[in-house]
Amino acid sequence: MTFRWLDRLSDGIAWIAAWALFVVGLMLGYEVIARYFFNAPTIWAEEMSRILMVWAVFMAGASLMRKDAQIRVTILTDLLGPGGKLVARLVSLVFVVGVSALLVRYGIKDPVSSLEHGRTTGTMLDPPAWIMQASVPAGFALVCVQGLVEIVRTLRGDRAAERSAADHMAG
């Protein structure tokens, strides 16, 4: 079983997230120039930047998991042998999948409620609140699915082969 389609999806979403962060920089740069050089601040730049930033962060999680690029503390796992590291990886992946599933299950309630009741952010721009709130369940749904794929890959030994190739290329 191959998961290339999911790899492409995760990387594509991460690519969009990276561009969203670039757009955030442009919007905030525009806001600074408009505010301090022309005394004409916008009502949209700060809020739109915040929305894009939050979505970018949550959307990049699955790609980071796929690339095994999360920040980690390895002081204990460095003491383990290959079998212990495998068990530790599987335990952590199961934990991530479980927590992600819970965050999707309970995180979907806020955006759905906001959508049903027409809640907005209450700011000057006043966009619908569900737009920002939906980033949490959407991002963790991607992480949950990617985590399941990583469990399968780890059990099949795919990750060990990838790491050996990467170590060989780095060395």
Coordinates of N, CA and C in Angstrom, one line a residue:
M1 N 0.9 -1.2 0.0 CA 0.0 0.0 0.0 C 0.9 1.2 0.0
T2 N 0.6 2.2 -0.9 CA 1.4 3.4 -1.0 C 0.6 4.6 -0.5
F3 N 1.3 5.5 0.0 CA 0.6 6.7 0.5 C 1.1 8.0 -0.2
R4 N 1.6 7.8 -1.5 CA 2.1 9.0 -2.2 C 1.1 10.1 -2.3
W5 N -0.2 9.7 -2.5 CA -1.2 10.8 -2.7 C -1.3 11.6 -1.4
L6 N -1.2 11.0 -0.3 CA -1.2 11.7 1.0 C 0.0 12.5 1.2
D7 N 1.2 12.0 0.8 CA 2.4 12.7 0.9 C 2.3 14.0 0.0
R8 N 1.8 13.9 -1.2 CA 1.6 15.0 -2.1 C 0.7 16.0 -1.5
L9 N -0.4 15.5 -0.9 CA -1.4 16.4 -0.2 C -0.8 17.2 0.9
S10 N -0.1 16.5 1.8 CA 0.6 17.1 2.9 C 1.6 18.1 2.5
D11 N 2.4 17.8 1.5 CA 3.4 18.7 1.0 C 2.8 19.9 0.3
G12 N 1.7 19.6 -0.5 CA 1.0 20.7 -1.1 C 0.4 21.7 -0.2
I13 N -0.2 21.2 0.9 CA -0.8 22.1 1.9 C 0.3 22.8 2.6
A14 N 1.5 22.2 2.9 CA 2.6 22.9 3.5 C 3.1 24.0 2.6
W15 N 3.1 23.7 1.3 CA 3.6 24.7 0.3 C 2.7 25.9 0.4
I16 N 1.4 25.7 0.4 CA 0.4 26.8 0.5 C 0.6 27.5 1.8
A17 N 0.8 26.8 2.9 CA 1.1 27.4 4.2 C 2.3 28.3 4.2
A18 N 3.3 27.9 3.5 CA 4.5 28.7 3.4 C 4.2 30.0 2.6
W19 N 3.5 29.9 1.5 CA 3.1 31.1 0.8 C 2.2 32.0 1.6
A20 N 1.4 31.4 2.4 CA 0.5 32.2 3.3 C 1.3 33.0 4.2
L21 N 2.4 32.5 4.7 CA 3.3 33.2 5.6 C 4.0 34.3 4.9
F22 N 4.4 34.1 3.6 CA 4.9 35.1 2.8 C 3.9 36.3 2.6
V23 N 2.7 35.9 2.3 CA 1.6 36.9 2.2 C 1.4 37.7 3.5
V24 N 1.5 37.0 4.6 CA 1.5 37.7 5.9 C 2.5 38.8 6.0
G25 N 3.8 38.5 5.6 CA 4.8 39.4 5.6 C 4.5 40.6 4.7
L26 N 4.0 40.4 3.5 CA 3.6 41.5 2.6 C 2.5 42.3 3.2
M27 N 1.5 41.7 3.8 CA 0.4 42.5 4.4 C 0.9 43.3 5.6
L28 N 1.7 42.8 6.4 CA 2.2 43.5 7.6 C 3.1 44.6 7.1
G29 N 3.9 44.3 6.1 CA 4.8 45.4 5.5 C 4.0 46.5 5.0
Y30 N 2.9 46.2 4.3 CA 2.0 47.2 3.7 C 1.4 48.0 4.8
E31 N 1.0 47.3 5.9 CA 0.3 48.0 7.0 C 1.3 49.0 7.7
V32 N 2.5 48.6 7.9 CA 3.5 49.5 8.5 C 3.8 50.7 7.6
I33 N 3.9 50.5 6.3 CA 4.1 51.7 5.4 C 2.9 52.6 5.4
A34 N 1.7 52.0 5.3 CA 0.5 52.8 5.3 C 0.3 53.5 6.6
R35 N 0.5 52.9 7.7 CA 0.3 53.5 9.0 C 1.3 54.6 9.3
Y36 N 2.6 54.3 9.2 CA 3.6 55.2 9.7 C 4.1 56.2 8.6
F37 N 4.0 55.9 7.3 CA 4.4 56.9 6.3 C 3.3 57.7 5.8
F38 N 2.1 57.1 5.7 CA 1.0 57.8 5.1 C -0.2 58.1 6.1
N39 N 0.0 57.7 7.4 CA -1.0 57.9 8.4 C -2.3 57.4 7.9
A40 N -2.3 56.2 7.3 CA -3.6 55.6 6.7 C -3.6 54.1 7.1
P41 N -3.8 53.8 8.3 CA -3.8 52.4 8.7 C -5.0 51.6 8.0
T42 N -4.8 50.3 7.8 CA -5.9 49.5 7.3 C -6.7 48.9 8.4
I43 N -7.9 48.4 8.1 CA -8.7 47.7 9.1 C -8.5 46.2 8.9
W44 N -7.8 45.8 7.8 CA -7.8 44.4 7.4 C -6.5 43.7 7.6
A45 N -5.4 44.4 7.6 CA -4.1 43.8 7.5 C -3.8 42.9 8.8
E46 N -4.0 43.4 9.9 CA -3.6 42.7 11.2 C -4.5 41.5 11.3
E47 N -5.8 41.6 11.1 CA -6.7 40.5 11.3 C -6.5 39.4 10.2
M48 N -6.3 39.8 9.0 CA -6.1 38.8 7.9 C -4.8 38.1 8.1
S49 N -3.8 38.9 8.6 CA -2.5 38.2 8.9 C -2.6 37.2 10.0
R50 N -3.4 37.5 11.0 CA -3.6 36.6 12.1 C -4.3 35.3 11.6
I51 N -5.3 35.5 10.8 CA -6.0 34.3 10.3 C -5.1 33.4 9.4
L52 N -4.4 34.1 8.5 CA -3.4 33.3 7.7 C -2.3 32.6 8.5
M53 N -1.8 33.3 9.5 CA -0.8 32.7 10.3 C -1.3 31.5 11.1
V54 N -2.4 31.6 11.6 CA -3.0 30.5 12.4 C -3.2 29.3 11.4
W55 N -3.9 29.5 10.3 CA -4.1 28.5 9.3 C -2.8 27.9 8.8
A56 N -1.8 28.7 8.6 CA -0.5 28.2 8.1 C 0.1 27.2 9.1
V57 N 0.1 27.6 10.4 CA 0.7 26.8 11.4 C 0.0 25.4 11.5
F58 N -1.3 25.4 11.6 CA -2.0 24.2 11.7 C -1.9 23.3 10.5
M59 N -1.9 23.9 9.3 CA -1.8 23.1 8.1 C -0.4 22.5 7.8
A60 N 0.6 23.0 8.4 CA 1.9 22.5 8.2 C 2.3 21.3 9.0
G61 N 1.5 21.0 10.0 CA 1.7 19.9 10.9 C 1.9 18.5 10.3
A62 N 1.0 18.2 9.3 CA 1.0 16.9 8.7 C 2.3 16.7 7.9
S63 N 2.7 17.7 7.2 CA 4.0 17.7 6.4 C 5.2 17.5 7.3
L64 N 5.2 18.2 8.4 CA 6.3 18.1 9.4 C 6.4 16.6 9.9
M65 N 5.2 16.1 10.2 CA 5.2 14.7 10.7 C 5.7 13.7 9.6
R66 N 5.3 13.9 8.4 CA 5.7 13.1 7.3 C 7.2 13.1 7.1
K67 N 7.8 14.3 7.2 CA 9.2 14.5 7.1 C 10.0 14.2 8.4
D68 N 9.3 13.8 9.4 CA 9.9 13.5 10.7 C 10.7 14.7 11.2
A69 N 10.1 15.9 11.0 CA 10.8 17.2 11.3 C 10.3 17.9 12.5
Q70 N 9.5 17.3 13.4 CA 9.0 18.0 14.5 C 10.2 18.2 15.5
I71 N 10.0 19.2 16.3 CA 11.0 19.4 17.4 C 10.8 18.3 18.4
R72 N 11.9 17.7 18.9 CA 11.8 16.7 19.9 C 12.9 16.7 20.9
V73 N 12.6 16.2 22.1 CA 13.7 16.0 23.1 C 14.0 14.5 23.1
T74 N 15.3 14.2 22.8 CA 15.7 12.8 22.6 C 16.6 12.3 23.7
I75 N 16.7 13.0 24.8 CA 17.6 12.6 25.9 C 17.4 11.2 26.3
L76 N 16.1 10.8 26.4 CA 15.8 9.4 26.8 C 15.9 8.4 25.7
T77 N 15.4 8.8 24.5 CA 15.4 7.8 23.4 C 16.8 7.6 22.9
D78 N 17.7 8.5 23.1 CA 19.1 8.3 22.6 C 19.7 7.1 23.4
L79 N 19.2 6.8 24.6 CA 19.7 5.8 25.4 C 19.2 4.4 25.0
L80 N 18.2 4.4 24.1 CA 17.6 3.1 23.7 C 18.3 2.5 22.5
G81 N 18.1 1.2 22.4 CA 18.6 0.5 21.2 C 17.5 0.6 20.1
P82 N 17.8 0.0 19.0 CA 16.9 0.1 17.8 C 15.4 -0.3 18.2
G83 N 15.3 -1.4 18.9 CA 14.0 -1.9 19.3 C 13.3 -1.0 20.2
G84 N 14.0 -0.4 21.1 CA 13.4 0.5 22.1 C 13.0 1.8 21.4
K85 N 13.8 2.2 20.4 CA 13.4 3.4 19.6 C 12.2 3.2 18.8
L86 N 12.1 2.0 18.2 CA 10.9 1.6 17.5 C 9.6 1.7 18.3
V87 N 9.7 1.1 19.5 CA 8.6 1.1 20.4 C 8.2 2.5 20.8
A88 N 9.3 3.3 21.2 CA 9.0 4.7 21.6 C 8.4 5.5 20.4
R89 N 8.8 5.3 19.2 CA 8.2 6.0 18.1 C 6.8 5.6 17.9
L90 N 6.5 4.3 18.0 CA 5.1 3.8 17.9 C 4.2 4.4 19.0
V91 N 4.7 4.4 20.2 CA 3.9 4.9 21.3 C 3.6 6.4 21.1
S92 N 4.6 7.1 20.7 CA 4.4 8.6 20.5 C 3.5 8.8 19.3
L93 N 3.6 8.0 18.3 CA 2.6 8.2 17.1 C 1.2 7.8 17.5
V94 N 1.0 6.8 18.3 CA -0.3 6.4 18.8 C -0.9 7.6 19.7
F95 N 0.0 8.1 20.5 CA -0.4 9.2 21.4 C -0.8 10.4 20.5
V96 N 0.0 10.8 19.5 CA -0.3 11.9 18.6 C -1.6 11.7 17.9
V97 N -1.8 10.5 17.4 CA -3.1 10.2 16.7 C -4.3 10.3 17.6
G98 N -4.1 9.8 18.8 CA -5.2 9.9 19.8 C -5.6 11.3 20.2
V99 N -4.6 12.1 20.5 CA -4.8 13.5 20.9 C -5.4 14.3 19.7
S100 N -4.8 14.0 18.5 CA -5.3 14.7 17.3 C -6.8 14.4 17.1
A101 N -7.2 13.1 17.2 CA -8.6 12.7 17.0 C -9.5 13.4 18.1
L102 N -9.0 13.5 19.3 CA -9.8 14.2 20.3 C -9.9 15.7 20.0
L103 N -8.9 16.3 19.5 CA -8.9 17.7 19.1 C -9.8 17.9 17.9
V104 N -9.9 17.0 17.0 CA -10.8 17.1 15.9 C -12.3 16.9 16.4
R105 N -12.5 15.9 17.2 CA -13.8 15.6 17.7 C -14.4 16.8 18.5
Y106 N -13.6 17.3 19.5 CA -14.1 18.4 20.3 C -13.9 19.8 19.7
G107 N -12.9 19.9 18.8 CA -12.6 21.2 18.2 C -13.5 21.6 17.1
I108 N -14.3 20.6 16.6 CA -15.2 20.9 15.5 C -16.5 21.6 16.1
K109 N -16.7 21.5 17.3 CA -17.9 22.1 17.9 C -17.9 23.6 17.8
D110 N -16.8 24.3 18.1 CA -16.8 25.7 18.1 C -17.1 26.3 16.7
P111 N -16.4 25.9 15.7 CA -16.7 26.5 14.4 C -18.1 26.2 13.9
V112 N -18.6 25.0 14.2 CA -19.9 24.6 13.8 C -21.0 25.5 14.5
S113 N -20.8 25.7 15.8 CA -21.7 26.6 16.6 C -21.6 28.0 16.1
S114 N -20.4 28.5 15.8 CA -20.2 29.8 15.3 C -20.9 30.0 14.0
L115 N -20.8 29.0 13.1 CA -21.4 29.1 11.8 C -22.9 29.1 12.0
E116 N -23.4 28.2 12.8 CA -24.9 28.1 13.0 C -25.5 29.4 13.6
H117 N -24.7 30.1 14.5 CA -25.2 31.3 15.2 C -24.7 32.6 14.6
G118 N -24.0 32.5 13.5 CA -23.5 33.7 12.9 C -22.5 34.5 13.7
R119 N -21.7 33.9 14.5 CA -20.8 34.7 15.4 C -19.7 35.2 14.5
T120 N -19.2 36.4 14.9 CA -18.1 37.1 14.3 C -17.0 37.3 15.3
T121 N -15.9 37.8 14.9 CA -14.8 38.1 15.8 C -15.0 39.3 16.7
G122 N -15.8 40.2 16.2 CA -16.1 41.4 17.0 C -15.0 42.5 16.8
T123 N -14.1 42.3 15.8 CA -13.1 43.3 15.5 C -13.6 44.3 14.5
M124 N -12.7 45.2 14.1 CA -13.1 46.2 13.1 C -13.5 45.5 11.7
L125 N -12.7 44.5 11.3 CA -13.0 43.8 10.1 C -14.2 42.9 10.3
D126 N -14.3 42.3 11.5 CA -15.4 41.4 11.9 C -15.7 40.2 11.0
P127 N -14.7 39.4 10.6 CA -15.0 38.2 9.8 C -15.8 37.2 10.7
P128 N -16.4 36.2 10.0 CA -17.0 35.1 10.8 C -16.0 34.4 11.7
A129 N -16.4 34.1 12.9 CA -15.4 33.5 13.8 C -15.0 32.1 13.4
W130 N -15.9 31.4 12.7 CA -15.6 30.0 12.3 C -14.4 29.9 11.4
I131 N -14.1 30.9 10.7 CA -13.0 30.9 9.8 C -11.7 30.6 10.5
M132 N -11.5 31.3 11.6 CA -10.3 31.0 12.4 C -10.4 29.7 13.2
Q133 N -11.6 29.5 13.8 CA -11.8 28.3 14.6 C -11.6 27.0 13.9
A134 N -12.0 27.0 12.6 CA -11.9 25.8 11.8 C -10.5 25.3 11.6
S135 N -9.5 26.1 11.8 CA -8.1 25.7 11.5 C -7.7 24.6 12.5
V136 N -8.2 24.6 13.7 CA -7.8 23.6 14.7 C -8.3 22.2 14.2
P137 N -9.6 22.0 14.0 CA -9.9 20.6 13.6 C -9.4 20.2 12.2
A138 N -9.3 21.2 11.3 CA -8.8 20.9 10.0 C -7.3 20.4 10.1
G139 N -6.5 21.2 10.8 CA -5.1 20.9 10.9 C -4.9 19.5 11.7
F140 N -5.6 19.3 12.7 CA -5.4 18.1 13.5 C -6.0 16.9 12.8
A141 N -7.0 17.1 11.9 CA -7.5 16.0 11.1 C -6.4 15.5 10.1
L142 N -5.7 16.5 9.6 CA -4.5 16.1 8.7 C -3.4 15.4 9.5
V143 N -3.1 15.9 10.7 CA -2.1 15.3 11.5 C -2.5 13.9 11.9
C144 N -3.8 13.7 12.2 CA -4.3 12.4 12.6 C -4.1 11.4 11.5
V145 N -4.5 11.7 10.3 CA -4.4 10.8 9.1 C -2.9 10.6 8.9
Q146 N -2.1 11.6 8.9 CA -0.7 11.4 8.6 C -0.1 10.5 9.7
G147 N -0.5 10.7 10.9 CA 0.0 9.9 12.0 C -0.3 8.4 11.8
L148 N -1.5 8.1 11.3 CA -1.9 6.7 11.0 C -1.0 6.2 9.9
V149 N -0.7 7.0 8.9 CA 0.1 6.5 7.8 C 1.5 6.3 8.4
E150 N 2.0 7.1 9.3 CA 3.4 6.9 9.8 C 3.4 5.7 10.7
I151 N 2.4 5.4 11.4 CA 2.3 4.1 12.1 C 2.5 2.9 11.2
V152 N 1.8 2.9 10.1 CA 1.9 1.8 9.1 C 3.3 1.8 8.5
R153 N 3.8 2.9 8.2 CA 5.2 3.0 7.6 C 6.2 2.5 8.6
T154 N 6.1 2.8 9.9 CA 7.0 2.4 10.9 C 6.9 0.9 11.1
L155 N 5.7 0.4 11.1 CA 5.5 -1.1 11.3 C 6.1 -1.9 10.1
R156 N 6.0 -1.3 8.9 CA 6.5 -1.9 7.7 C 8.0 -1.8 7.5
G157 N 8.6 -0.9 8.3 CA 10.0 -0.6 8.2 C 10.4 0.4 7.2
D158 N 9.4 1.1 6.6 CA 9.7 2.1 5.6 C 10.5 3.3 6.2
R159 N 10.3 3.7 7.4 CA 11.0 4.8 8.0 C 12.5 4.5 8.2
A160 N 12.8 3.2 8.6 CA 14.2 2.8 8.8 C 14.9 2.9 7.5
A161 N 14.3 2.5 6.4 CA 15.0 2.6 5.1 C 15.2 4.0 4.7
E162 N 14.2 4.9 4.9 CA 14.4 6.3 4.6 C 15.5 6.9 5.4
R163 N 15.6 6.6 6.7 CA 16.6 7.2 7.5 C 18.0 6.7 7.1
S164 N 18.1 5.4 6.8 CA 19.4 4.9 6.3 C 19.9 5.6 5.1
A165 N 19.0 5.8 4.1 CA 19.3 6.5 2.9 C 19.7 8.0 3.2
A166 N 19.0 8.6 4.1 CA 19.3 10.0 4.5 C 20.6 10.1 5.2
D167 N 20.9 9.2 6.1 CA 22.2 9.1 6.8 C 23.3 8.9 5.8
H168 N 23.1 8.0 4.8 CA 24.1 7.7 3.8 C 24.4 9.0 3.0
M169 N 23.4 9.7 2.6 CA 23.6 10.9 1.8 C 24.2 12.0 2.6
A170 N 23.9 12.1 3.9 CA 24.5 13.1 4.7 C 26.0 12.9 5.1
G171 N 26.3 11.6 5.1 CA 27.7 11.2 5.5 C 28.6 11.2 4.4

